PDB file of C-alpha atoms and ligand atoms in Angstrom:
ATOM      1  CA  UNK O 158      12.062  14.416  14.188  1.00  0.00           C
ATOM      2  CA  UNK O 159       8.427  14.267  14.620  1.00  0.00           C
ATOM      3  CA  UNK O 160       7.931  10.174  13.579  1.00  0.00           C
ATOM      4  CA  UNK O 161       4.357   8.408  12.055  1.00  0.00           C
ATOM      5  CA  UNK O 162       3.494   4.811  11.640  1.00  0.00           C
ATOM      6  CA  UNK O 163       2.351   3.772   7.906  1.00  0.00           C
ATOM      7  CA  UNK O 164       0.368   0.805   8.046  1.00  0.00           C
ATOM      8  CA  UNK O 165      -0.195  -0.251   4.165  1.00  0.00           C
ATOM      9  CA  UNK O 166      -3.623  -2.222   2.992  1.00  0.00           C
ATOM     10  CA  UNK O 167      -3.383  -4.548   6.084  1.00  0.00           C
ATOM     11  CA  UNK O 168      -7.241  -6.026   4.423  1.00  0.00           C
ATOM     12  CA  UNK O 169      -9.200  -9.520   4.738  1.00  0.00           C
ATOM     13  CA  UNK O 170      -8.511 -10.326   1.595  1.00  0.00           C
ATOM     14  CA  UNK O 171      -4.647 -10.007   1.596  1.00  0.00           C
ATOM     15  CA  UNK O 172      -4.778 -11.821   3.930  1.00  0.00           C
ATOM     16  CA  UNK O 173      -4.809 -15.915   3.868  1.00  0.00           C
ATOM     17  CA  UNK O 174      -8.003 -17.064   2.819  1.00  0.00           C
ATOM     18  CA  UNK O 175      -8.866 -13.552   0.461  1.00  0.00           C
ATOM     19  CA  UNK O 176      -9.391 -12.894  -3.071  1.00  0.00           C
ATOM     20  CA  UNK O 177      -5.128 -11.289  -3.687  1.00  0.00           C
ATOM     21  CA  UNK O 178      -3.603 -13.621  -0.509  1.00  0.00           C
ATOM     22  CA  UNK O 179      -0.204 -12.517   0.673  1.00  0.00           C
ATOM     23  CA  UNK O 180       1.549 -15.491   1.613  1.00  0.00           C
ATOM     24  CA  UNK O 181       1.714 -15.271   5.561  1.00  0.00           C
ATOM     25  CA  UNK O 182      -0.695 -11.975   5.267  1.00  0.00           C
ATOM     26  CA  UNK O 183      -1.322 -11.977   8.420  1.00  0.00           C
ATOM     27  CA  UNK O 184       2.025 -12.423  10.237  1.00  0.00           C
ATOM     28  CA  UNK O 185       2.222  -9.155   9.598  1.00  0.00           C
ATOM     29  CA  UNK O 186      -0.815  -7.994  12.498  1.00  0.00           C
ATOM     30  CA  UNK O 187       1.828  -8.852  15.749  1.00  0.00           C
ATOM     31  CA  UNK O 188       4.563  -7.092  15.120  1.00  0.00           C
ATOM     32  CA  UNK O 189       2.001  -3.739  13.847  1.00  0.00           C
ATOM     33  CA  UNK O 190       0.409  -3.563  17.023  1.00  0.00           C
ATOM     34  CA  UNK O 191       3.084  -4.207  18.608  1.00  0.00           C
ATOM     35  CA  UNK O 192       5.245  -1.199  16.808  1.00  0.00           C
ATOM     36  CA  UNK O 193       1.652   1.357  17.684  1.00  0.00           C
ATOM     37  CA  UNK O 194       3.071   2.311  21.255  1.00  0.00           C
ATOM     38  CA  UNK O 195       5.774   3.496  19.801  1.00  0.00           C
ATOM     39  CA  UNK O 196       4.290   6.741  17.370  1.00  0.00           C
ATOM     40  CA  UNK O 197       2.799   9.429  19.227  1.00  0.00           C
ATOM     41  CA  UNK O 198       0.726   9.317  14.918  1.00  0.00           C
ATOM     42  CA  UNK O 199      -0.714   5.505  13.403  1.00  0.00           C
ATOM     43  CA  UNK O 200      -1.924   5.947  10.384  1.00  0.00           C
ATOM     44  CA  UNK O 201      -3.664   3.575   7.678  1.00  0.00           C
ATOM     45  CA  UNK O 202      -4.439   2.264   4.509  1.00  0.00           C
ATOM     46  CA  UNK O 203      -7.291   0.816   3.218  1.00  0.00           C
ATOM     47  CA  UNK O 204      -7.446  -0.516  -0.834  1.00  0.00           C
ATOM     48  CA  UNK O 205     -10.857   0.766  -1.871  1.00  0.00           C
ATOM     49  CA  UNK O 206     -11.994   0.064  -5.350  1.00  0.00           C
ATOM     50  CA  UNK O 207     -15.595   0.257  -6.604  1.00  0.00           C
ATOM     51  CA  UNK O 208     -17.138  -3.037  -8.145  1.00  0.00           C
ATOM     52  CA  UNK O 209     -15.412  -4.054 -12.281  1.00  0.00           C
ATOM     53  CA  UNK O 210     -12.635  -1.448 -10.983  1.00  0.00           C
ATOM     54  CA  UNK O 211     -10.171  -0.909 -13.969  1.00  0.00           C
ATOM     55  CA  UNK O 212      -7.427  -2.469 -12.371  1.00  0.00           C
ATOM     56  CA  UNK O 213      -8.903  -6.163 -11.911  1.00  0.00           C
ATOM     57  CA  UNK O 214      -8.558  -8.925 -14.469  1.00  0.00           C
ATOM     58  CA  UNK O 215     -12.161  -9.143 -14.549  1.00  0.00           C
ATOM     59  CA  UNK O 216     -13.205  -5.643 -16.309  1.00  0.00           C
ATOM     60  CA  UNK O 217     -10.632  -6.585 -18.877  1.00  0.00           C
ATOM     61  CA  UNK O 218     -12.710  -8.976 -21.462  1.00  0.00           C
ATOM     62  CA  UNK O 219     -10.350 -12.210 -22.469  1.00  0.00           C
ATOM     63  CA  UNK O 220      -7.592 -11.091 -19.865  1.00  0.00           C
ATOM     64  CA  UNK O 221      -6.640 -12.912 -16.375  1.00  0.00           C
ATOM     65  CA  UNK O 222      -5.382 -12.318 -12.928  1.00  0.00           C
ATOM     66  CA  UNK O 223      -1.600 -11.223 -13.199  1.00  0.00           C
ATOM     67  CA  UNK O 224      -1.687 -10.095 -16.877  1.00  0.00           C
ATOM     68  CA  UNK O 225      -0.165  -6.751 -17.372  1.00  0.00           C
ATOM     69  CA  UNK O 226      -1.910  -4.764 -19.656  1.00  0.00           C
ATOM     70  CA  UNK O 227      -1.702  -0.517 -20.738  1.00  0.00           C
ATOM     71  CA  UNK O 228      -3.273   1.931 -19.327  1.00  0.00           C
ATOM     72  CA  UNK O 229      -3.096   5.318 -20.426  1.00  0.00           C
ATOM     73  CA  UNK O 230      -0.568   6.349 -17.148  1.00  0.00           C
ATOM     74  CA  UNK O 231       1.192   3.672 -17.783  1.00  0.00           C
ATOM     75  CA  UNK O 232       1.770  -0.865 -17.318  1.00  0.00           C
ATOM     76  CA  UNK O 233      -1.046  -2.298 -15.050  1.00  0.00           C
ATOM     77  CA  UNK O 234      -0.660  -5.528 -13.562  1.00  0.00           C
ATOM     78  CA  UNK O 235      -4.684  -7.336 -13.475  1.00  0.00           C
ATOM     79  CA  UNK O 236      -5.572  -8.634 -10.431  1.00  0.00           C
ATOM     80  CA  UNK O 237      -8.568 -10.535  -9.389  1.00  0.00           C
ATOM     81  CA  UNK O 238     -11.427  -9.074  -7.412  1.00  0.00           C
ATOM     82  CA  UNK O 239     -10.075  -7.195  -4.520  1.00  0.00           C
ATOM     83  CA  UNK O 240     -11.158  -4.814  -1.625  1.00  0.00           C
ATOM     84  CA  UNK O 241     -14.190  -4.289  -3.253  1.00  0.00           C
ATOM     85  CA  UNK O 242     -16.047  -1.238  -1.101  1.00  0.00           C
ATOM     86  CA  UNK O 243     -18.077  -2.205   2.088  1.00  0.00           C
ATOM     87  CA  UNK O 244     -17.189  -5.977   1.779  1.00  0.00           C
ATOM     88  CA  UNK O 245     -15.427  -8.192   4.235  1.00  0.00           C
ATOM     89  CA  UNK O 246     -12.664  -8.541   2.208  1.00  0.00           C
ATOM     90  CA  UNK O 247     -12.326  -4.795   2.181  1.00  0.00           C
ATOM     91  CA  UNK O 248     -12.263  -4.574   5.740  1.00  0.00           C
ATOM     92  CA  UNK O 249      -9.187  -4.327   7.761  1.00  0.00           C
ATOM     93  CA  UNK O 250      -7.959  -7.605   9.486  1.00  0.00           C
ATOM     94  CA  UNK O 251      -9.801  -8.516  12.111  1.00  0.00           C
ATOM     95  CA  UNK O 252      -6.773  -8.325  14.981  1.00  0.00           C
ATOM     96  CA  UNK O 253      -5.131  -5.347  13.899  1.00  0.00           C
ATOM     97  CA  UNK O 254      -5.542  -2.932  16.417  1.00  0.00           C
ATOM     98  CA  UNK O 255      -7.449   0.575  14.308  1.00  0.00           C
ATOM     99  CA  UNK O 256      -7.361   2.981  16.825  1.00  0.00           C
ATOM    100  CA  UNK O 257      -5.121   5.023  14.501  1.00  0.00           C
ATOM    101  CA  UNK O 258      -5.265   8.440  14.017  1.00  0.00           C
ATOM    102  CA  UNK O 259      -6.103   8.539  10.382  1.00  0.00           C
ATOM    103  CA  UNK O 260      -7.778   6.231   7.424  1.00  0.00           C
ATOM    104  CA  UNK O 261      -6.761   6.849   3.973  1.00  0.00           C
ATOM    105  CA  UNK O 262      -8.134   5.323   1.155  1.00  0.00           C
ATOM    106  CA  UNK O 263      -7.047   4.632  -2.658  1.00  0.00           C
ATOM    107  CA  UNK O 264      -7.842   3.368  -5.092  1.00  0.00           C
ATOM    108  CA  UNK O 265     -11.547   4.270  -5.565  1.00  0.00           C
ATOM    109  CA  UNK O 266     -11.364   5.826  -8.867  1.00  0.00           C
ATOM    110  CA  UNK O 267     -12.386   4.048 -11.446  1.00  0.00           C
ATOM    111  CA  UNK O 268     -10.278   4.439 -14.287  1.00  0.00           C
ATOM    112  CA  UNK O 269      -7.428   5.110 -12.322  1.00  0.00           C
ATOM    113  CA  UNK O 270      -5.421   1.924  -9.775  1.00  0.00           C
ATOM    114  CA  UNK O 271      -3.248   3.119  -6.380  1.00  0.00           C
ATOM    115  CA  UNK O 272      -0.832   1.096  -4.822  1.00  0.00           C
ATOM    116  CA  UNK O 273       0.679   4.162  -3.390  1.00  0.00           C
ATOM    117  CA  UNK O 274      -0.199   6.109  -0.420  1.00  0.00           C
ATOM    118  CA  UNK O 275       1.189   8.925  -2.116  1.00  0.00           C
ATOM    119  CA  UNK O 276      -0.373   8.840  -5.365  1.00  0.00           C
ATOM    120  CA  UNK O 277      -2.524   7.051  -7.454  1.00  0.00           C
ATOM    121  CA  UNK O 278      -0.733   5.415 -10.219  1.00  0.00           C
ATOM    122  CA  UNK O 279      -0.967   7.923 -12.543  1.00  0.00           C
ATOM    123  CA  UNK O 280       1.965   9.049 -10.060  1.00  0.00           C
ATOM    124  CA  UNK O 281       0.517  12.720 -10.349  1.00  0.00           C
ATOM    125  CA  UNK O 282      -3.023  12.550  -8.495  1.00  0.00           C
ATOM    126  CA  UNK O 283      -2.161  12.800  -4.435  1.00  0.00           C
ATOM    127  CA  UNK O 284      -4.469  11.752  -2.193  1.00  0.00           C
ATOM    128  CA  UNK O 285      -4.124  14.385   0.130  1.00  0.00           C
ATOM    129  CA  UNK O 286      -1.674  12.102   3.102  1.00  0.00           C
ATOM    130  CA  UNK O 287       1.444  14.747   1.966  1.00  0.00           C
ATOM    131  CA  UNK O 288      -0.078  17.973   3.035  1.00  0.00           C
ATOM    132  CA  UNK O 289      -1.527  15.330   6.544  1.00  0.00           C
ATOM    133  CA  UNK O 290       2.121  15.150   7.532  1.00  0.00           C
ATOM    134  CA  UNK O 291       3.644  18.469   6.325  1.00  0.00           C
ATOM    135  CA  UNK O 292       0.776  20.074   8.023  1.00  0.00           C
ATOM    136  CA  UNK O 293       1.755  18.021  11.275  1.00  0.00           C
ATOM    137  CA  UNK O 294       5.034  18.462  11.507  1.00  0.00           C
ATOM    138  CA  UNK O 295       5.560  14.980  10.524  1.00  0.00           C
ATOM    139  CA  UNK O 296       9.068  14.145   8.801  1.00  0.00           C
ATOM    140  CA  UNK O 297       9.971  11.064   9.722  1.00  0.00           C
ATOM    141  CA  UNK O 298       8.021   7.675   8.712  1.00  0.00           C
ATOM    142  CA  UNK O 299       7.952   3.551   9.040  1.00  0.00           C
ATOM    143  CA  UNK O 300       5.836   2.428   7.069  1.00  0.00           C
ATOM    144  CA  UNK O 301       4.502  -1.442   7.370  1.00  0.00           C
ATOM    145  CA  UNK O 302       1.893  -3.776   5.842  1.00  0.00           C
ATOM    146  CA  UNK O 303       0.816  -5.494   2.786  1.00  0.00           C
ATOM    147  CA  UNK O 304       1.914  -6.094  -0.382  1.00  0.00           C
ATOM    148  CA  UNK O 305       5.116  -5.652   0.144  1.00  0.00           C
ATOM    149  CA  UNK O 306       6.497  -5.127  -3.140  1.00  0.00           C
ATOM    150  CA  UNK O 307       3.226  -3.082  -4.085  1.00  0.00           C
ATOM    151  CA  UNK O 308       1.782  -0.509  -1.683  1.00  0.00           C
ATOM    152  CA  UNK O 309       4.428  -0.927   0.685  1.00  0.00           C
ATOM    153  CA  UNK O 310       7.330  -0.417  -1.845  1.00  0.00           C
ATOM    154  CA  UNK O 311       5.058   2.220  -4.000  1.00  0.00           C
ATOM    155  CA  UNK O 312       4.638   4.516  -1.021  1.00  0.00           C
ATOM    156  CA  UNK O 313       8.545   4.474   0.656  1.00  0.00           C
ATOM    157  CA  UNK O 314       9.605   5.913  -2.443  1.00  0.00           C
ATOM    158  CA  UNK O 315       6.597   8.591  -2.831  1.00  0.00           C
ATOM    159  CA  UNK O 316       7.565   8.734   0.832  1.00  0.00           C
ATOM    160  CA  UNK O 317      11.302   9.722  -0.583  1.00  0.00           C
ATOM    161  CA  UNK O 318      10.669  11.784  -3.772  1.00  0.00           C
ATOM    162  CA  UNK O 319       8.813  14.440  -1.367  1.00  0.00           C
ATOM    163  CA  UNK O 320      11.568  14.709   0.800  1.00  0.00           C
ATOM    164  CA  UNK O 321      10.179  11.581   4.349  1.00  0.00           C
ATOM    165  CA  UNK O 322      13.171   9.481   5.709  1.00  0.00           C
ATOM    166  CA  UNK O 323      11.915   6.350   5.650  1.00  0.00           C
ATOM    167  CA  UNK O 324      12.009   3.014   7.431  1.00  0.00           C
ATOM    168  CA  UNK O 325      10.394  -0.579   6.310  1.00  0.00           C
ATOM    169  CA  UNK O 326      11.043  -3.008   9.133  1.00  0.00           C
ATOM    170  CA  UNK O 327      10.490  -6.542   6.981  1.00  0.00           C
ATOM    171  CA  UNK O 328       9.804  -8.283   9.515  1.00  0.00           C
ATOM    172  CA  UNK O 329       6.056  -6.727   9.946  1.00  0.00           C
ATOM    173  CA  UNK O 330       5.388  -6.951   6.255  1.00  0.00           C
ATOM    174  CA  UNK O 331       4.644  -9.721   3.873  1.00  0.00           C
ATOM    175  CA  UNK O 332       5.381  -9.915  -0.407  1.00  0.00           C
ATOM    176  CA  UNK O 333       3.361 -11.107  -3.431  1.00  0.00           C
ATOM    177  CA  UNK O 334       6.498 -11.716  -4.911  1.00  0.00           C
ATOM    178  CA  UNK O 335       5.127 -11.464  -8.747  1.00  0.00           C
ATOM    179  CA  UNK O 336       7.969 -12.246 -10.946  1.00  0.00           C
ATOM    180  CA  UNK O 337      10.848 -11.665  -9.073  1.00  0.00           C
ATOM    181  CA  UNK O 338       9.200  -7.747  -7.899  1.00  0.00           C
ATOM    182  CA  UNK O 339      10.145  -8.881  -4.534  1.00  0.00           C
ATOM    183  CA  UNK O 340      13.617  -8.814  -5.045  1.00  0.00           C
ATOM    184  CA  UNK O 341      13.880  -5.507  -7.902  1.00  0.00           C
ATOM    185  CA  UNK O 342      11.383  -3.234  -5.731  1.00  0.00           C
ATOM    186  CA  UNK O 343      14.621  -3.965  -2.711  1.00  0.00           C
ATOM    187  CA  UNK O 344      17.042  -2.999  -4.435  1.00  0.00           C
ATOM    188  CA  UNK O 345      14.837  -0.117  -5.679  1.00  0.00           C
ATOM    189  CA  UNK O 346      13.873   1.042  -2.768  1.00  0.00           C
ATOM    190  CA  UNK O 347      17.372   0.398  -1.421  1.00  0.00           C
ATOM    191  CA  UNK O 348      18.763   2.906  -4.487  1.00  0.00           C
ATOM    192  CA  UNK O 349      15.898   5.569  -3.388  1.00  0.00           C
ATOM    193  CA  UNK O 350      17.547   5.334   0.316  1.00  0.00           C
ATOM    194  CA  UNK O 351      14.258   3.953   2.048  1.00  0.00           C
ATOM    195  CA  UNK O 352      16.235   2.622   5.462  1.00  0.00           C
ATOM    196  CA  UNK O 353      15.224  -1.644   5.555  1.00  0.00           C
ATOM    197  CA  UNK O 354      15.919  -3.672   8.182  1.00  0.00           C
TER     198      UNK O 354
HETATM  199  C1  VGL I 691      -2.314  -4.570  -3.854  1.00  0.00           C
HETATM  200  C2  VGL I 691      -2.233  -5.448  -5.515  1.00  0.00           C
HETATM  201  C3  VGL I 691      -3.606  -4.693  -6.049  1.00  0.00           C
HETATM  202  C4  VGL I 691      -1.559  -3.826  -2.706  1.00  0.00           C
HETATM  203  C5  VGL I 691      -2.983  -3.441  -3.845  1.00  0.00           C
HETATM  204  O1  VGL I 691      -2.299  -3.437  -1.226  1.00  0.00           O
HETATM  205  O2  VGL I 691       0.086  -3.896  -2.421  1.00  0.00           O
HETATM  206  N1  VGL I 691      -2.425  -4.904  -3.938  1.00  0.00           N
HETATM  207  N2  VGL I 691      -4.203  -3.821  -5.078  1.00  0.00           N
HETATM  208 ZN1   ZN I 692      -5.842  -2.898  -5.254  1.00  0.00          ZN
END
């Protein structure tokens, strides 16, 4: 069985001082760097929004960060402006090892957010990661990074739906935990067969 490590969104805006800081987000860097040597294939993802993206609260007059709104594809949390393409906040954490095999960027379509590394939030538009993994014979994934209850969780559950086996070491993840989202997503992931350690 060929394995890959998928490092989700370890970017400055999700670390302390960033626009959408995940508590202790920078604490994932050291364990992730240490894990990389154990994988033949390392893939990193990068949240990569155009300015004025529809997931930004600033694009919705009268709404604020962390409100939810109805999009054509379903419910969407509105976020502070973050990970704008090419900004300092969109860069990987400076201490993260980025000498992986592939960098997948997501969330670049103005009208659709993309938490998952596999599908955008409409749950149908693919990023291409599935094809990359399959054509390389990879069937077992370890997912780490930020945020555990959003992009990591959505990626993990999509991976299960696609038939990959999925490991999720919590020590290399941190959560936003919006209204109990961490506990909810841990339970959702367990039910879908994600192995959480
Ligand atoms: C993420 C919210 C908005 C994440 C990305 O990486 O978990 N969360 N965009
Ligand atoms: Zn985002």
